[in-house]
CSV table of C-alpha atoms in Angstrom, one decimal:
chain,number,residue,atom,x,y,z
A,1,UNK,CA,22.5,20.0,-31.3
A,2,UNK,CA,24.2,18.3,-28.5
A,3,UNK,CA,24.7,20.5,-25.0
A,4,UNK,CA,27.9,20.5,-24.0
A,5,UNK,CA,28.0,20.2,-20.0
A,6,UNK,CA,30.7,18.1,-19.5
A,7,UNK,CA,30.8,15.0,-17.3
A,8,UNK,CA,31.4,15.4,-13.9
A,9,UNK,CA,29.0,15.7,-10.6
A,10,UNK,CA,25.0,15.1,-9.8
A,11,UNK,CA,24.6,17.5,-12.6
A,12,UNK,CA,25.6,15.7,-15.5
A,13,UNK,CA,23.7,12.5,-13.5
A,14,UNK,CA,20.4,14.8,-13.5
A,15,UNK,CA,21.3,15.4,-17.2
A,16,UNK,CA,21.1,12.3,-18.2
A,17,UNK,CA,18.0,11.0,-16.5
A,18,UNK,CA,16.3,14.1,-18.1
A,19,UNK,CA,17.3,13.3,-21.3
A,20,UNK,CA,16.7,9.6,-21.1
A,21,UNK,CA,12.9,10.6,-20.0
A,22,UNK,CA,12.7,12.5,-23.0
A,23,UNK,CA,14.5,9.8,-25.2
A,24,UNK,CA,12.5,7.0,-23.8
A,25,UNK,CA,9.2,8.8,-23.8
A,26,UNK,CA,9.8,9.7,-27.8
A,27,UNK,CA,12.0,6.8,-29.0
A,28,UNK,CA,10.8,3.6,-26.8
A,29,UNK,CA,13.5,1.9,-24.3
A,30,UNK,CA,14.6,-0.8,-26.6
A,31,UNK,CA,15.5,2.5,-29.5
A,32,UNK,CA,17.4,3.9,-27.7
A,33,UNK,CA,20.8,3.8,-27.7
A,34,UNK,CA,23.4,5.0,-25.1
A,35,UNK,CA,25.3,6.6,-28.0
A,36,UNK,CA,22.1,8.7,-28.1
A,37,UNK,CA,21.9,9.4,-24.8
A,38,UNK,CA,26.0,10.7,-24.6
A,39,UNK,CA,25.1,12.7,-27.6
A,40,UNK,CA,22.1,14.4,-26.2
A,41,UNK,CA,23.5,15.0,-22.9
A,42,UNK,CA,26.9,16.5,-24.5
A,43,UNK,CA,29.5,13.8,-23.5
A,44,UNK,CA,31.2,11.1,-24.9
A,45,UNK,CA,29.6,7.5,-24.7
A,46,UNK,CA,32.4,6.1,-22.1
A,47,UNK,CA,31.7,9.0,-19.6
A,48,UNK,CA,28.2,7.8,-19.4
A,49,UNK,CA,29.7,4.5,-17.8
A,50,UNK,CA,30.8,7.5,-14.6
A,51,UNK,CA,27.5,7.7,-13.5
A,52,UNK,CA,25.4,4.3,-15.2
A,53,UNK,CA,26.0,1.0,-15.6
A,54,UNK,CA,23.9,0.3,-17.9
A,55,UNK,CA,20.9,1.3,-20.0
A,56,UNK,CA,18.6,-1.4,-18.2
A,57,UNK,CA,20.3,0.3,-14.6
A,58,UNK,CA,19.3,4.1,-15.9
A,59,UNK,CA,15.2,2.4,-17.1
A,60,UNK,CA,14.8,0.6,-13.7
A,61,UNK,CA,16.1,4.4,-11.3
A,62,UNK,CA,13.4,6.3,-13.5
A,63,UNK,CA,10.8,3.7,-12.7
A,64,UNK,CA,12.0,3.4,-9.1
A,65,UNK,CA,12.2,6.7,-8.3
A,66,UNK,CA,8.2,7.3,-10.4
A,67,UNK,CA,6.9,4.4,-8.1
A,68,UNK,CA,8.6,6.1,-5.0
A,69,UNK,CA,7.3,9.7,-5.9
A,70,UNK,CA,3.8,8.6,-6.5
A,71,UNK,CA,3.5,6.9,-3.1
A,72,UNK,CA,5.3,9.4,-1.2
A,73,UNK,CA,3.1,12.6,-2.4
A,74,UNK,CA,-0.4,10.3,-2.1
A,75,UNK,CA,0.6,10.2,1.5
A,76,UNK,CA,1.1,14.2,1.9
A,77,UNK,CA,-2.1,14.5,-0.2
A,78,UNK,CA,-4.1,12.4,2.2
A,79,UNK,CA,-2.1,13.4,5.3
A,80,UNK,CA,-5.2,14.9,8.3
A,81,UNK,CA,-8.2,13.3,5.9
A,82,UNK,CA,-10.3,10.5,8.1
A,83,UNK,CA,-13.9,11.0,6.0
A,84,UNK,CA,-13.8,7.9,3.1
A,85,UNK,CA,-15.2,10.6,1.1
A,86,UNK,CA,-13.1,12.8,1.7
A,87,UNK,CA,-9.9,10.9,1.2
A,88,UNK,CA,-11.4,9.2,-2.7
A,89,UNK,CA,-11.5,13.2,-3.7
A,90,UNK,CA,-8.2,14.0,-2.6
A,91,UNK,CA,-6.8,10.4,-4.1
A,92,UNK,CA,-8.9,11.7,-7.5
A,93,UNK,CA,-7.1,14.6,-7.5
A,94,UNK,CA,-3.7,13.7,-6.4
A,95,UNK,CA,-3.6,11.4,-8.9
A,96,UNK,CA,-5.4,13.0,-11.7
A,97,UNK,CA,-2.8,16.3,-11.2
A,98,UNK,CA,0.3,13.8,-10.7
A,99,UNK,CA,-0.6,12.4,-14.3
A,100,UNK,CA,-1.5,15.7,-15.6
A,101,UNK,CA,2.2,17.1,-14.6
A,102,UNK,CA,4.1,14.3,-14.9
A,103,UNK,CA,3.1,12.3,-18.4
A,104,UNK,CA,6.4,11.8,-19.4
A,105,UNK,CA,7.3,9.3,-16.4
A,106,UNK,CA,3.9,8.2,-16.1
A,107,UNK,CA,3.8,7.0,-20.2
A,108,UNK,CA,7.3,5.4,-19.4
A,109,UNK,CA,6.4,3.5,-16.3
A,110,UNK,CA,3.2,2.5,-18.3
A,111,UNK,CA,4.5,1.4,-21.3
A,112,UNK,CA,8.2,-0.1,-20.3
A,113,UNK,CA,7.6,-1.8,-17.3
A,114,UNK,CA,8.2,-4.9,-19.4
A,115,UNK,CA,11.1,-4.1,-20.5
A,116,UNK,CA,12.9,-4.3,-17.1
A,117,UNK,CA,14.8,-7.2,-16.0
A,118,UNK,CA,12.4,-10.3,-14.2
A,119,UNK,CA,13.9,-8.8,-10.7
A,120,UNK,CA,13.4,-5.1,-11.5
A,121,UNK,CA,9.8,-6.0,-12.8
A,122,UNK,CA,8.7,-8.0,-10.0
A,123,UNK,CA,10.0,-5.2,-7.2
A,124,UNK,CA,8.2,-2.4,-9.4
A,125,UNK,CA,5.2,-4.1,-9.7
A,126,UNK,CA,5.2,-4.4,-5.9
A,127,UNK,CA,5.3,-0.8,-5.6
A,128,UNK,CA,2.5,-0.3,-8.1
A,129,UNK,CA,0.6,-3.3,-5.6
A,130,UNK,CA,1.3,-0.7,-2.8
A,131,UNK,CA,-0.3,2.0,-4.3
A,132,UNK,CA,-3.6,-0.1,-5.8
A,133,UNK,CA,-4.1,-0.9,-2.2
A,134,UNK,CA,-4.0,3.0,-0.8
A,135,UNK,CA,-6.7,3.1,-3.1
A,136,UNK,CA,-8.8,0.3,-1.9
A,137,UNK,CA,-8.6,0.5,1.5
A,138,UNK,CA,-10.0,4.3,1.4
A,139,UNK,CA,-12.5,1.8,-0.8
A,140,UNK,CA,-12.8,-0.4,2.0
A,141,UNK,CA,-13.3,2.1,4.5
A,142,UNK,CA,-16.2,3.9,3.1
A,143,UNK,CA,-18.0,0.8,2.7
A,144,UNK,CA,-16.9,-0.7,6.2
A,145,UNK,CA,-18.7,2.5,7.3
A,146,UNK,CA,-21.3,2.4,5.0
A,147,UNK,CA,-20.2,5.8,2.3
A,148,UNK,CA,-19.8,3.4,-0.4
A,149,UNK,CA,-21.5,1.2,-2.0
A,150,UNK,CA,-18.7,-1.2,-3.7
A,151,UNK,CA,-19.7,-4.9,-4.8
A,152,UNK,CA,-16.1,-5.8,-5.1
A,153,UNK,CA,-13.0,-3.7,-3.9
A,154,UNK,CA,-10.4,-5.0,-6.4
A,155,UNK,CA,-12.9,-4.6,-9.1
A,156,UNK,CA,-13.5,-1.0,-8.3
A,157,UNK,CA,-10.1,-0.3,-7.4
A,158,UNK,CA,-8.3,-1.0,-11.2
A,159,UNK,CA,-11.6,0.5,-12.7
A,160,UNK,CA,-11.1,3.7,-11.1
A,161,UNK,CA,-7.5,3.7,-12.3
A,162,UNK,CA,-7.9,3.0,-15.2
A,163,UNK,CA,-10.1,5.8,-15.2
A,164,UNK,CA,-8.2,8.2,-13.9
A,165,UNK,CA,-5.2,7.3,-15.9
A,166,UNK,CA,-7.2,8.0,-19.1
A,167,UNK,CA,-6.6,11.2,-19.5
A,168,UNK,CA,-2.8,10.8,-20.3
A,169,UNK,CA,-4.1,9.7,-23.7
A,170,UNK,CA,-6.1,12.5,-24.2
A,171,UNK,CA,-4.9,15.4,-21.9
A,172,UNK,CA,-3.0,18.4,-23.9
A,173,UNK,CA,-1.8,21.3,-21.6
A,174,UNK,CA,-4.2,24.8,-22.8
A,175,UNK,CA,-6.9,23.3,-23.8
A,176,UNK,CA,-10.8,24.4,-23.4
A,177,UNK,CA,-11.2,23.0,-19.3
A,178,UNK,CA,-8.7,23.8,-17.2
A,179,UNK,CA,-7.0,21.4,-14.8
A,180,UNK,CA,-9.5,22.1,-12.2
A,181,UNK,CA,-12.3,21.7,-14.3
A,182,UNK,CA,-10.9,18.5,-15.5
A,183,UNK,CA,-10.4,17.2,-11.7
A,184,UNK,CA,-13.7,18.3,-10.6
A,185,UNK,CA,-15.2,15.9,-13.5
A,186,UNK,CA,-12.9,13.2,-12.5
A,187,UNK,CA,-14.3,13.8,-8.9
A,188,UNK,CA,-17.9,13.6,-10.1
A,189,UNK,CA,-17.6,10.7,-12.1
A,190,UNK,CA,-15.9,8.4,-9.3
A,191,UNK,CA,-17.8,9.5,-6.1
A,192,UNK,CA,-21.1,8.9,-8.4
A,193,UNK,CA,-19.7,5.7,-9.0
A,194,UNK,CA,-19.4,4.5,-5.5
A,195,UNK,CA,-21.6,7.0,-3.9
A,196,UNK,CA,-24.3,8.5,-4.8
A,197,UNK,CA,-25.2,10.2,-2.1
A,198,UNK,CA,-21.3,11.6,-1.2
A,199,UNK,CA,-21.0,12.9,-4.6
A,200,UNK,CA,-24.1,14.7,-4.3
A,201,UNK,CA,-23.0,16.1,-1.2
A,202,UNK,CA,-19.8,17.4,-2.4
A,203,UNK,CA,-18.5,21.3,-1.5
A,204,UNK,CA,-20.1,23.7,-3.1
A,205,UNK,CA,-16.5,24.7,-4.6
A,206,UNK,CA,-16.3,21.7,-6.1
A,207,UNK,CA,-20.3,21.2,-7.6
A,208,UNK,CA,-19.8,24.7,-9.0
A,209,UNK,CA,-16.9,23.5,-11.0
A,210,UNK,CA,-18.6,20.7,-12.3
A,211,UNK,CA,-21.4,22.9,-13.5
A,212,UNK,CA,-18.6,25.7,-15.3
A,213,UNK,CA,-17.6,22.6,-17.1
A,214,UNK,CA,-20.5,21.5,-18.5
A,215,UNK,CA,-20.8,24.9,-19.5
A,216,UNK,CA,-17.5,25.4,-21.1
């Protein structure tokens, strides 16, 4: 049943991206259909036109804003870390909670990207460029100061993250490892990857997770 809010203010904005998350996510950007937007939010189609443009407008602010997000919390996650090591396990687990958390945008952004408009794509596939390259300079910087072993960056770089985004295809909230469990894995798997010897040197904390999960 529709949910009557009315269609005034940021709330009935924040409404509407909500629901077109949820639309997009379960529908597919070209299915849906602003008529089934109005009706989910709980206005009529013209008021829509108060706080969008356009359905193409509404795709490219969910993508922006993902893109912008993404970037902005990787920084507050690696915010005070110098070590290489250091920084790949808190870019692991930033990025291995963020997709945890947010699968809804993440599946969107994946998936619809191609749907935007040649100037949209082009300025979100920027961002995503942005955020490879956080990534591969922590790369860079271990093996500069010889962490890492890495025979090419770029290489490594979209293999780990293609890694890492993985799990959305697999990842179902309550199931047998816990989001910890499942980072400390993720952790393991890429330091091993590019270094041996700083996986193996890990904290504790973070070795004894790895072992509860082989257990579990």
């Amino acid at each position: 049943m529709a949910r009557t809010i009315g269609s005034h203010g940021p709330t009935t904005l924040e409404a509407i991206r909500k629901a077109g998350v949820r639309l997009i996510f379960e529908h597919g950007y070209e299915a849906m259909s602003l008529r089934q937007l109005a009706a989910e939010v709980g206005i009529q189609a013209g008021s829509l036109y108060n706080h969008i443009s356009t359905k193409q407008e509404l795709l490219f602010d969910l993508v922006q804003d993902h893109m912008n997000d993404l970037l902005r919390e990787l920084d507050v996650a690696l915010a005070g870390k110098t070590d290489p090591a250091d920084r790949l396990r808190a870019f692991v687990a930033f990025h291995v909670t963020y997709h945890m958390t947010r699968k809804r945008e993440v599946f969107i952004v994946n998936s619809e990207l191609r749907s935007l408009e040649p100037k949209h794509y082009e300025a979100m596939v920027t961002l995503r460029g942005v955020y490879e390259q956080r990534l591969a300079q922590i790369l860079s910087d271990g093996v500069a100061e010889g962490v890492f072993e890495v025979v090419d960056i770029q290489v490594a770089t979209f293999a780990i993250l293609a890694l890492l985004t993985g799990l959305c295809s697999w990842y179902r909230p309550g199931g047998r490892l816990t989001r910890e469990a499942i980072i400390a894995a993720h952790e393991k798997l890429v330091l091993s990857g590019v270094a041996p010897h700083a996986a193996a040197a890990a904290p504790r904390k973070t070795a004894k997770r790895a072992r509860n999960l082989v257990a579990g």
